[in-house]
mmCIF file of C-alpha atoms in Angstrom:
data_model
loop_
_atom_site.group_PDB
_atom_site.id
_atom_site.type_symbol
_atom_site.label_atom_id
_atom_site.label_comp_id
_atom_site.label_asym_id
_atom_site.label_seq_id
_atom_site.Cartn_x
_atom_site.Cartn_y
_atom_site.Cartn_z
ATOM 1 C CA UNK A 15 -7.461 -11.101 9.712
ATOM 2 C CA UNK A 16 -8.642 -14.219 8.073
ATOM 3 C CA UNK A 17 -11.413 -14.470 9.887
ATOM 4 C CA UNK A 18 -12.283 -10.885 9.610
ATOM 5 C CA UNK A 19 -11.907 -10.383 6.239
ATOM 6 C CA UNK A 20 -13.411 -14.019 5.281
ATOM 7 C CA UNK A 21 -10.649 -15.104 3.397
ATOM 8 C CA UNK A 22 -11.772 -18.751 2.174
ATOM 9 C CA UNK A 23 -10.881 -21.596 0.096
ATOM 10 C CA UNK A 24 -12.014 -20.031 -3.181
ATOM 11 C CA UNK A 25 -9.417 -16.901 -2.688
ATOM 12 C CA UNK A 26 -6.332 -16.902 -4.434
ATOM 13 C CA UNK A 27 -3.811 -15.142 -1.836
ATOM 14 C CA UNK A 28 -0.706 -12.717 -2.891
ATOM 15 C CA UNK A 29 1.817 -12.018 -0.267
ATOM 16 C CA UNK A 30 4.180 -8.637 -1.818
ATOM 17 C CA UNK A 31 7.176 -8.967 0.376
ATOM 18 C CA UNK A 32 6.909 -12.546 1.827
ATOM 19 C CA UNK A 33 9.955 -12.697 3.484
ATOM 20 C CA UNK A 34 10.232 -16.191 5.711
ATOM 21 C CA UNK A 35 6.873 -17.185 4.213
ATOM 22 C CA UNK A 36 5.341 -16.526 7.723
ATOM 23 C CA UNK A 37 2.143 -14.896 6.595
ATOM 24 C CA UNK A 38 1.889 -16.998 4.074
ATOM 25 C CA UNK A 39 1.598 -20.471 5.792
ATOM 26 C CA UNK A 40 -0.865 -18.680 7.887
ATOM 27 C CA UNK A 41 -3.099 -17.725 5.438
ATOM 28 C CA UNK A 42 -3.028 -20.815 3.641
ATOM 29 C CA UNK A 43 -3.461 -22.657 6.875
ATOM 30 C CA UNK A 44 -6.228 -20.811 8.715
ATOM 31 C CA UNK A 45 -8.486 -20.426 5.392
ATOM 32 C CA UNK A 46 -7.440 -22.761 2.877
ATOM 33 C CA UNK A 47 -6.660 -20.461 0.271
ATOM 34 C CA UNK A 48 -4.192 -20.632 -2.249
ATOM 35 C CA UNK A 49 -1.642 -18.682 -1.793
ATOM 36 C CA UNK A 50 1.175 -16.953 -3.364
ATOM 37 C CA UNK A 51 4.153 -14.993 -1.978
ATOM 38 C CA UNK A 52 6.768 -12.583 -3.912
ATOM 39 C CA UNK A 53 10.285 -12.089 -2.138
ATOM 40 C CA UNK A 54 13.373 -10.684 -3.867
ATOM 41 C CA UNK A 55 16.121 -11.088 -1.176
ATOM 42 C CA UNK A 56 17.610 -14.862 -1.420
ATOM 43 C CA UNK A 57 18.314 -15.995 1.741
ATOM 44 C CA UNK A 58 14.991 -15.327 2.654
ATOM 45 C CA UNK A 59 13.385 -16.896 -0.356
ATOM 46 C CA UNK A 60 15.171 -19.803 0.383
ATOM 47 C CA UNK A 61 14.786 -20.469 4.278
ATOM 48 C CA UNK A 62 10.635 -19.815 3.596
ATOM 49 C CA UNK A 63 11.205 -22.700 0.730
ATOM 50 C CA UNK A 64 12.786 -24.877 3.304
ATOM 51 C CA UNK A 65 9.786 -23.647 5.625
ATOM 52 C CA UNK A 66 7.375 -24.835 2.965
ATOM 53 C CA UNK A 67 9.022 -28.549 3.066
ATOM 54 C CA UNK A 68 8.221 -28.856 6.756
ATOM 55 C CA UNK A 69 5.060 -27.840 6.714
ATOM 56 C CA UNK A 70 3.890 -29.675 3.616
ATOM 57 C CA UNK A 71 2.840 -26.052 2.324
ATOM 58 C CA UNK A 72 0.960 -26.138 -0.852
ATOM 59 C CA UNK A 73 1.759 -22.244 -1.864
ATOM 60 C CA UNK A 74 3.566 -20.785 -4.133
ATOM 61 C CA UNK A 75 6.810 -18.636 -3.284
ATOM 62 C CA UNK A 76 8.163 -16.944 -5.966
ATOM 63 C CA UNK A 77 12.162 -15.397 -5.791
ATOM 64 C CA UNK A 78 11.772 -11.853 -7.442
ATOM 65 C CA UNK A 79 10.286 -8.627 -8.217
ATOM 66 C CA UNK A 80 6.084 -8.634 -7.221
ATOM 67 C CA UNK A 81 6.277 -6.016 -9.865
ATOM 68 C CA UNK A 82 7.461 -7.711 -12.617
ATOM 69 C CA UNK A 83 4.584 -10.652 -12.721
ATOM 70 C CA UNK A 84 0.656 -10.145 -13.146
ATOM 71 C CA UNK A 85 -1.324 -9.679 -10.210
ATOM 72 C CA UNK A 86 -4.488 -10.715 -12.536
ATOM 73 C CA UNK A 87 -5.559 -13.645 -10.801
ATOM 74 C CA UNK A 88 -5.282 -12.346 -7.307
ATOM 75 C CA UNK A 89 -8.421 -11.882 -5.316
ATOM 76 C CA UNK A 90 -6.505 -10.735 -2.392
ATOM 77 C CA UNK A 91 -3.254 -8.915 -1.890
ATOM 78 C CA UNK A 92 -1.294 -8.444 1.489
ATOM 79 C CA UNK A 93 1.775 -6.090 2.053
ATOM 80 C CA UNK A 94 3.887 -4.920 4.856
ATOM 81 C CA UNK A 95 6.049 -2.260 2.996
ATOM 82 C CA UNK A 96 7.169 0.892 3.289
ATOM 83 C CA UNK A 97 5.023 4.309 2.559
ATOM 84 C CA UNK A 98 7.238 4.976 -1.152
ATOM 85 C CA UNK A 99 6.476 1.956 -2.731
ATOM 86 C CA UNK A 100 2.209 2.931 -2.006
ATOM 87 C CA UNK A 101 1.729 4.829 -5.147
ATOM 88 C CA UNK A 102 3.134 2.167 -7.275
ATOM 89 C CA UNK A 103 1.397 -0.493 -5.322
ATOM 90 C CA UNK A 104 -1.847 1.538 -6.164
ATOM 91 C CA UNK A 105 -1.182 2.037 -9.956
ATOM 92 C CA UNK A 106 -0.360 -1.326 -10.689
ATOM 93 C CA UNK A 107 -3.113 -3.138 -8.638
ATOM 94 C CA UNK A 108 -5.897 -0.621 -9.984
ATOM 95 C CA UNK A 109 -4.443 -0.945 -13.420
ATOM 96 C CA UNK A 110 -4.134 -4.861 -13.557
ATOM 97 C CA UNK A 111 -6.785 -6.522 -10.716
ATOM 98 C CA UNK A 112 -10.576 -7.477 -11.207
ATOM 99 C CA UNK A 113 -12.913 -5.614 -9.223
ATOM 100 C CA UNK A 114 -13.381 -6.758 -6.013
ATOM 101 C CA UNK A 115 -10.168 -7.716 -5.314
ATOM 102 C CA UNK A 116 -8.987 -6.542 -1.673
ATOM 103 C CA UNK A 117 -5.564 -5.177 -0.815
ATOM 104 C CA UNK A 118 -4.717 -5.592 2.908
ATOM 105 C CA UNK A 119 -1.242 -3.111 3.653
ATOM 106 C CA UNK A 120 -0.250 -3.445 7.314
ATOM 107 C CA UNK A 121 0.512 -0.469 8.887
ATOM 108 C CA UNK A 122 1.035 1.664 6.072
ATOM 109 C CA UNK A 123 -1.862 3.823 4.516
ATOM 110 C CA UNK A 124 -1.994 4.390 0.869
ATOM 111 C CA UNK A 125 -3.915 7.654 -0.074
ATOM 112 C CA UNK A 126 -4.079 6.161 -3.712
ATOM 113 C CA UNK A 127 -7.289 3.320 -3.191
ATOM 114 C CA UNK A 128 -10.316 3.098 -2.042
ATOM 115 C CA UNK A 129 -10.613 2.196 1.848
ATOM 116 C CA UNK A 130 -12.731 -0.292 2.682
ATOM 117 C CA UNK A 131 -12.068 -1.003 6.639
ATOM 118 C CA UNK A 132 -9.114 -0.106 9.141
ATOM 119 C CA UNK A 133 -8.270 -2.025 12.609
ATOM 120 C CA UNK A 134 -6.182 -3.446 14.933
ATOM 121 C CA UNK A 135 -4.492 -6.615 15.543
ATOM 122 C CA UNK A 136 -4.090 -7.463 18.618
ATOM 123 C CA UNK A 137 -0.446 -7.244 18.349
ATOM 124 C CA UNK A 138 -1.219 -3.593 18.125
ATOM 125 C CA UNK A 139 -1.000 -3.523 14.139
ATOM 126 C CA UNK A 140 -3.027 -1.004 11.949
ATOM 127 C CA UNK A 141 -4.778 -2.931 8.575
ATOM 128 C CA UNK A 142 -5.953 -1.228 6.224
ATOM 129 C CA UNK A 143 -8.059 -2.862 3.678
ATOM 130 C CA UNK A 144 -8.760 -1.545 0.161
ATOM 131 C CA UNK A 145 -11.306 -2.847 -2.408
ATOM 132 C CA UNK A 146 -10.786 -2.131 -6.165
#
């Protein structure tokens, strides 16, 4: 995906729904980025910040709502969430990001933005990509 998309140093990465930080470390470790990730549920906020100490992780993960903080400064956005939250995902990001900022929603379409590219992973995962 990094590769694909060219996600590079000069990208400033949001993860909505970061869970273990998992995607995150990735991202920041195959492109450079910076990166930030959004998780409301505690436990897992807190195992992806002991996560971060072991892998000397630079990014940002931030316990609470994605919804409730800017998403100004993102250049790209990543999600793996489920099909209701879509519409609010679209008004927000085409209400508050630049454009040119990509969204990147695995697995789940959203009717509401402008498609820029679909494939696979080769886990078998549908990305869509979006481009405000």
């Amino acid at each position: 995906m990094v590769d694909r998309l060219g996600i590079g140093s000069e990208d400033y990465v949001f993860e909505l729904g970061s869970g273990n930080g998992k995607v995150v470390f990735l991202i920041e470790k195959y492109s450079g980025a910076r990166v930030k990730g959004f998780e409301s549920t505690l436990w897992t906020h807190l195992w992806a910040k002991i996560l971060k100490s072991l892998k000397k992780s630079k990014s940002e993960l931030i316990h609470g709502d994605f919804f409730q903080t800017s998403w100004q400064d993102a250049t790209v956005i990543y999600m793996y969430l489920y099909p209701p939250l879509m519409p609010q995902i679209a008004e927000k990001a085409l209400a508050e990001c630049r454009p040119g900022t990509r969204l990147i929603s695995r697995d789940f379409y959203n009717e509401n933005l402008n498609q820029v590219d679909r494939f696979k992973t080769p886990g078998g995962h549908e990305m869509f990509v979006y481009q405000i």
